[in-house]
């Protein structure tokens, strides 16, 4: 096998359009077939690519399904609406709308259910979805600190534990509301949730 002087393998560059087609096909298969019947062969056929192409990108259906979900969550953006309260309400409504999409709902529930007995899959979900989406909390805190809405981090302190907690509270509440309780995440609920998040239980 020929290589570049750097030791990297030669070959055609990876196609972004093929990746998107594969991930879309994976979500469609999950909606139609469910986790148990999802196969790499079926995804390859739906995406119009060779199975070898699929395996060059993803080692197994666990990794493939998580990435199919992760790319949807990468669509989330934190709006700059002028205040922390409005920003939180905006991103929560975006998140809830995403979870209402059949391909997002089915794919997320499938990988989470499968991960209950698979530690490697849980790690994949954490790195590909959870850790990547914590960027929204990081951005929101920094913006609120610049506005003077929340105090800056004291010198020498690590904000990571607070970032983790904020993410868990928001994501956990919205996922439970939409996927477990099956209740709407409308403007009224979001306003109440945001007030509770920002002011605390005693104030609320």
mmCIF file of C-alpha atoms in Angstrom:
data_model
loop_
_atom_site.group_PDB
_atom_site.id
_atom_site.type_symbol
_atom_site.label_atom_id
_atom_site.label_comp_id
_atom_site.label_asym_id
_atom_site.label_seq_id
_atom_site.Cartn_x
_atom_site.Cartn_y
_atom_site.Cartn_z
ATOM 1 C CA UNK A 1 0.000 0.000 0.000
ATOM 2 C CA UNK A 2 1.458 3.332 -1.024
ATOM 3 C CA UNK A 3 1.638 6.152 1.466
ATOM 4 C CA UNK A 4 2.471 9.808 1.582
ATOM 5 C CA UNK A 5 5.788 10.790 3.189
ATOM 6 C CA UNK A 6 3.810 11.687 6.306
ATOM 7 C CA UNK A 7 2.609 8.112 6.589
ATOM 8 C CA UNK A 8 -1.019 8.958 5.763
ATOM 9 C CA UNK A 9 -2.892 6.591 3.481
ATOM 10 C CA UNK A 10 -3.623 7.660 -0.048
ATOM 11 C CA UNK A 11 -6.982 7.409 -1.698
ATOM 12 C CA UNK A 12 -9.979 9.463 -2.626
ATOM 13 C CA UNK A 13 -11.028 12.028 -0.018
ATOM 14 C CA UNK A 14 -14.061 11.226 2.058
ATOM 15 C CA UNK A 15 -17.272 12.542 0.505
ATOM 16 C CA UNK A 16 -19.359 14.829 2.722
ATOM 17 C CA UNK A 17 -22.430 14.216 0.553
ATOM 18 C CA UNK A 18 -22.028 10.451 0.964
ATOM 19 C CA UNK A 19 -21.723 10.880 4.733
ATOM 20 C CA UNK A 20 -24.939 12.909 4.866
ATOM 21 C CA UNK A 21 -26.765 10.365 2.707
ATOM 22 C CA UNK A 22 -25.626 7.525 4.961
ATOM 23 C CA UNK A 23 -26.675 9.320 8.152
ATOM 24 C CA UNK A 24 -30.049 10.240 6.667
ATOM 25 C CA UNK A 25 -30.558 6.644 5.558
ATOM 26 C CA UNK A 26 -29.692 5.453 9.072
ATOM 27 C CA UNK A 27 -32.331 7.682 10.649
ATOM 28 C CA UNK A 28 -34.922 6.584 8.096
ATOM 29 C CA UNK A 29 -34.118 2.936 8.781
ATOM 30 C CA UNK A 30 -34.418 3.455 12.529
ATOM 31 C CA UNK A 31 -37.859 5.037 12.104
ATOM 32 C CA UNK A 32 -39.057 2.289 9.767
ATOM 33 C CA UNK A 33 -37.348 -0.802 11.184
ATOM 34 C CA UNK A 34 -36.337 -0.004 14.751
ATOM 35 C CA UNK A 35 -33.009 -0.779 16.373
ATOM 36 C CA UNK A 36 -33.310 -4.554 16.321
ATOM 37 C CA UNK A 37 -33.783 -4.811 12.555
ATOM 38 C CA UNK A 38 -31.340 -2.073 11.588
ATOM 39 C CA UNK A 39 -28.420 -3.482 9.606
ATOM 40 C CA UNK A 40 -25.408 -1.958 7.900
ATOM 41 C CA UNK A 41 -26.472 -3.651 4.650
ATOM 42 C CA UNK A 42 -29.890 -2.000 4.737
ATOM 43 C CA UNK A 43 -28.365 1.425 5.402
ATOM 44 C CA UNK A 44 -25.887 0.983 2.546
ATOM 45 C CA UNK A 45 -28.695 0.075 0.163
ATOM 46 C CA UNK A 46 -30.816 3.059 1.208
ATOM 47 C CA UNK A 47 -27.867 5.434 0.883
ATOM 48 C CA UNK A 48 -26.798 4.013 -2.481
ATOM 49 C CA UNK A 49 -23.265 3.184 -1.360
ATOM 50 C CA UNK A 50 -21.266 -0.010 -1.129
ATOM 51 C CA UNK A 51 -21.195 -1.738 2.252
ATOM 52 C CA UNK A 52 -17.398 -1.446 2.200
ATOM 53 C CA UNK A 53 -17.818 2.335 1.969
ATOM 54 C CA UNK A 54 -19.974 2.234 5.074
ATOM 55 C CA UNK A 55 -17.490 0.140 7.059
ATOM 56 C CA UNK A 56 -14.623 2.429 6.109
ATOM 57 C CA UNK A 57 -16.467 5.198 7.926
ATOM 58 C CA UNK A 58 -18.173 3.374 10.811
ATOM 59 C CA UNK A 59 -17.049 0.145 12.429
ATOM 60 C CA UNK A 60 -20.526 -0.925 13.535
ATOM 61 C CA UNK A 61 -24.148 0.159 13.698
ATOM 62 C CA UNK A 62 -23.714 1.549 17.215
ATOM 63 C CA UNK A 63 -21.252 4.186 16.049
ATOM 64 C CA UNK A 64 -23.289 4.837 12.923
ATOM 65 C CA UNK A 65 -26.558 5.374 14.811
ATOM 66 C CA UNK A 66 -24.979 7.706 17.375
ATOM 67 C CA UNK A 67 -23.459 9.839 14.625
ATOM 68 C CA UNK A 68 -26.812 9.901 12.831
ATOM 69 C CA UNK A 69 -28.316 11.435 15.975
ATOM 70 C CA UNK A 70 -25.345 13.684 16.730
ATOM 71 C CA UNK A 71 -25.508 15.486 13.404
ATOM 72 C CA UNK A 72 -29.091 16.525 14.172
ATOM 73 C CA UNK A 73 -28.114 17.993 17.528
ATOM 74 C CA UNK A 74 -25.301 19.906 15.872
ATOM 75 C CA UNK A 75 -28.051 21.985 14.231
ATOM 76 C CA UNK A 76 -28.865 23.575 17.600
ATOM 77 C CA UNK A 77 -27.680 27.143 17.992
ATOM 78 C CA UNK A 78 -27.866 29.501 20.954
ATOM 79 C CA UNK A 79 -29.738 32.608 19.794
ATOM 80 C CA UNK A 80 -28.581 36.025 20.949
ATOM 81 C CA UNK A 81 -31.890 37.525 22.046
ATOM 82 C CA UNK A 82 -30.508 40.159 24.377
ATOM 83 C CA UNK A 83 -30.841 38.453 27.757
ATOM 84 C CA UNK A 84 -29.980 35.158 29.406
ATOM 85 C CA UNK A 85 -33.650 34.413 30.012
ATOM 86 C CA UNK A 86 -34.579 34.922 26.361
ATOM 87 C CA UNK A 87 -31.539 32.965 25.147
ATOM 88 C CA UNK A 88 -32.415 29.987 27.356
ATOM 89 C CA UNK A 89 -36.039 30.038 26.245
ATOM 90 C CA UNK A 90 -34.949 30.176 22.613
ATOM 91 C CA UNK A 91 -32.607 27.210 22.754
ATOM 92 C CA UNK A 92 -35.052 25.118 24.824
ATOM 93 C CA UNK A 93 -37.767 25.661 22.210
ATOM 94 C CA UNK A 94 -35.280 24.663 19.472
ATOM 95 C CA UNK A 95 -34.331 21.535 21.392
ATOM 96 C CA UNK A 96 -37.943 20.541 21.951
ATOM 97 C CA UNK A 97 -38.784 21.075 18.283
ATOM 98 C CA UNK A 98 -35.863 18.847 17.320
ATOM 99 C CA UNK A 99 -37.076 16.081 19.621
ATOM 100 C CA UNK A 100 -40.515 16.238 18.012
ATOM 101 C CA UNK A 101 -39.048 15.215 14.661
ATOM 102 C CA UNK A 102 -39.733 11.473 14.179
ATOM 103 C CA UNK A 103 -36.201 10.716 12.989
ATOM 104 C CA UNK A 104 -34.657 12.473 15.998
ATOM 105 C CA UNK A 105 -37.052 11.018 18.545
ATOM 106 C CA UNK A 106 -36.797 7.436 17.289
ATOM 107 C CA UNK A 107 -33.052 7.473 16.785
ATOM 108 C CA UNK A 108 -32.292 9.040 20.165
ATOM 109 C CA UNK A 109 -34.571 6.685 22.086
ATOM 110 C CA UNK A 110 -33.109 3.692 20.234
ATOM 111 C CA UNK A 111 -29.486 4.457 21.039
ATOM 112 C CA UNK A 112 -30.234 5.459 24.647
ATOM 113 C CA UNK A 113 -32.215 2.256 25.251
ATOM 114 C CA UNK A 114 -29.454 0.132 23.751
ATOM 115 C CA UNK A 115 -26.831 1.982 25.799
ATOM 116 C CA UNK A 116 -28.339 0.877 29.108
ATOM 117 C CA UNK A 117 -26.463 -2.416 28.733
ATOM 118 C CA UNK A 118 -23.523 -1.209 26.671
ATOM 119 C CA UNK A 119 -20.834 0.877 28.376
ATOM 120 C CA UNK A 120 -18.964 1.526 25.124
ATOM 121 C CA UNK A 121 -22.105 2.888 23.504
ATOM 122 C CA UNK A 122 -22.714 5.159 26.510
ATOM 123 C CA UNK A 123 -19.220 6.586 26.095
ATOM 124 C CA UNK A 124 -19.863 7.126 22.401
ATOM 125 C CA UNK A 125 -23.108 8.990 23.177
ATOM 126 C CA UNK A 126 -21.322 11.116 25.756
ATOM 127 C CA UNK A 127 -18.472 12.107 23.459
ATOM 128 C CA UNK A 128 -20.452 12.522 20.232
ATOM 129 C CA UNK A 129 -23.649 14.119 21.561
ATOM 130 C CA UNK A 130 -23.500 15.235 25.192
ATOM 131 C CA UNK A 131 -20.008 16.724 25.333
ATOM 132 C CA UNK A 132 -20.428 18.414 21.948
ATOM 133 C CA UNK A 133 -23.696 20.073 22.954
ATOM 134 C CA UNK A 134 -22.257 21.471 26.169
ATOM 135 C CA UNK A 135 -20.855 24.157 23.858
ATOM 136 C CA UNK A 136 -24.279 25.815 24.145
ATOM 137 C CA UNK A 137 -23.956 26.127 27.922
ATOM 138 C CA UNK A 138 -20.384 27.401 27.652
ATOM 139 C CA UNK A 139 -21.444 30.024 25.124
ATOM 140 C CA UNK A 140 -24.501 31.042 27.134
ATOM 141 C CA UNK A 141 -22.542 31.486 30.376
ATOM 142 C CA UNK A 142 -19.867 33.564 28.690
ATOM 143 C CA UNK A 143 -22.431 35.782 27.007
ATOM 144 C CA UNK A 144 -24.336 36.290 30.261
ATOM 145 C CA UNK A 145 -21.100 37.116 32.067
ATOM 146 C CA UNK A 146 -20.228 39.725 29.444
ATOM 147 C CA UNK A 147 -23.662 41.294 29.915
ATOM 148 C CA UNK A 148 -23.202 41.322 33.686
ATOM 149 C CA UNK A 149 -26.181 39.003 34.232
ATOM 150 C CA UNK A 150 -24.130 36.444 36.156
ATOM 151 C CA UNK A 151 -20.818 36.950 37.976
ATOM 152 C CA UNK A 152 -17.523 35.958 36.355
ATOM 153 C CA UNK A 153 -15.839 32.763 37.428
ATOM 154 C CA UNK A 154 -13.538 33.376 40.408
ATOM 155 C CA UNK A 155 -9.838 33.090 39.518
ATOM 156 C CA UNK A 156 -8.548 29.542 39.673
ATOM 157 C CA UNK A 157 -11.966 27.897 39.648
ATOM 158 C CA UNK A 158 -13.061 25.273 37.155
ATOM 159 C CA UNK A 159 -16.482 26.002 35.618
ATOM 160 C CA UNK A 160 -16.812 22.458 34.235
ATOM 161 C CA UNK A 161 -18.904 21.045 37.127
ATOM 162 C CA UNK A 162 -21.405 23.893 36.825
ATOM 163 C CA UNK A 163 -21.516 23.524 33.053
ATOM 164 C CA UNK A 164 -22.236 19.802 33.467
ATOM 165 C CA UNK A 165 -25.008 20.507 35.972
ATOM 166 C CA UNK A 166 -26.680 23.184 33.844
ATOM 167 C CA UNK A 167 -26.605 20.914 30.806
ATOM 168 C CA UNK A 168 -28.023 17.963 32.748
ATOM 169 C CA UNK A 169 -30.864 20.063 34.186
ATOM 170 C CA UNK A 170 -31.914 21.544 30.846
ATOM 171 C CA UNK A 171 -31.443 18.461 28.683
ATOM 172 C CA UNK A 172 -32.935 16.149 31.298
ATOM 173 C CA UNK A 173 -36.049 18.267 31.759
ATOM 174 C CA UNK A 174 -36.737 18.677 28.047
ATOM 175 C CA UNK A 175 -36.077 15.036 27.162
ATOM 176 C CA UNK A 176 -38.298 13.850 30.022
ATOM 177 C CA UNK A 177 -41.070 16.275 29.121
ATOM 178 C CA UNK A 178 -41.129 15.362 25.421
ATOM 179 C CA UNK A 179 -40.094 11.706 25.296
ATOM 180 C CA UNK A 180 -41.233 10.328 28.663
ATOM 181 C CA UNK A 181 -44.231 12.391 29.759
ATOM 182 C CA UNK A 182 -45.301 13.181 26.218
ATOM 183 C CA UNK A 183 -46.351 16.687 27.229
ATOM 184 C CA UNK A 184 -45.888 19.767 25.048
ATOM 185 C CA UNK A 185 -42.911 22.041 25.476
ATOM 186 C CA UNK A 186 -44.740 25.252 24.642
ATOM 187 C CA UNK A 187 -43.981 28.886 25.414
ATOM 188 C CA UNK A 188 -45.801 28.758 28.761
ATOM 189 C CA UNK A 189 -43.902 25.704 29.988
ATOM 190 C CA UNK A 190 -40.588 27.080 28.740
ATOM 191 C CA UNK A 191 -41.152 30.404 30.504
ATOM 192 C CA UNK A 192 -41.897 28.638 33.789
ATOM 193 C CA UNK A 193 -38.964 26.278 33.433
ATOM 194 C CA UNK A 194 -36.570 29.112 32.629
ATOM 195 C CA UNK A 195 -37.775 31.151 35.602
ATOM 196 C CA UNK A 196 -37.180 28.175 37.877
ATOM 197 C CA UNK A 197 -33.748 27.568 36.355
ATOM 198 C CA UNK A 198 -32.607 31.175 36.746
ATOM 199 C CA UNK A 199 -34.151 32.080 40.097
ATOM 200 C CA UNK A 200 -34.138 28.780 41.983
ATOM 201 C CA UNK A 201 -36.843 26.835 43.745
ATOM 202 C CA UNK A 202 -37.224 29.144 46.760
ATOM 203 C CA UNK A 203 -37.658 32.229 44.565
ATOM 204 C CA UNK A 204 -40.094 30.479 42.255
#
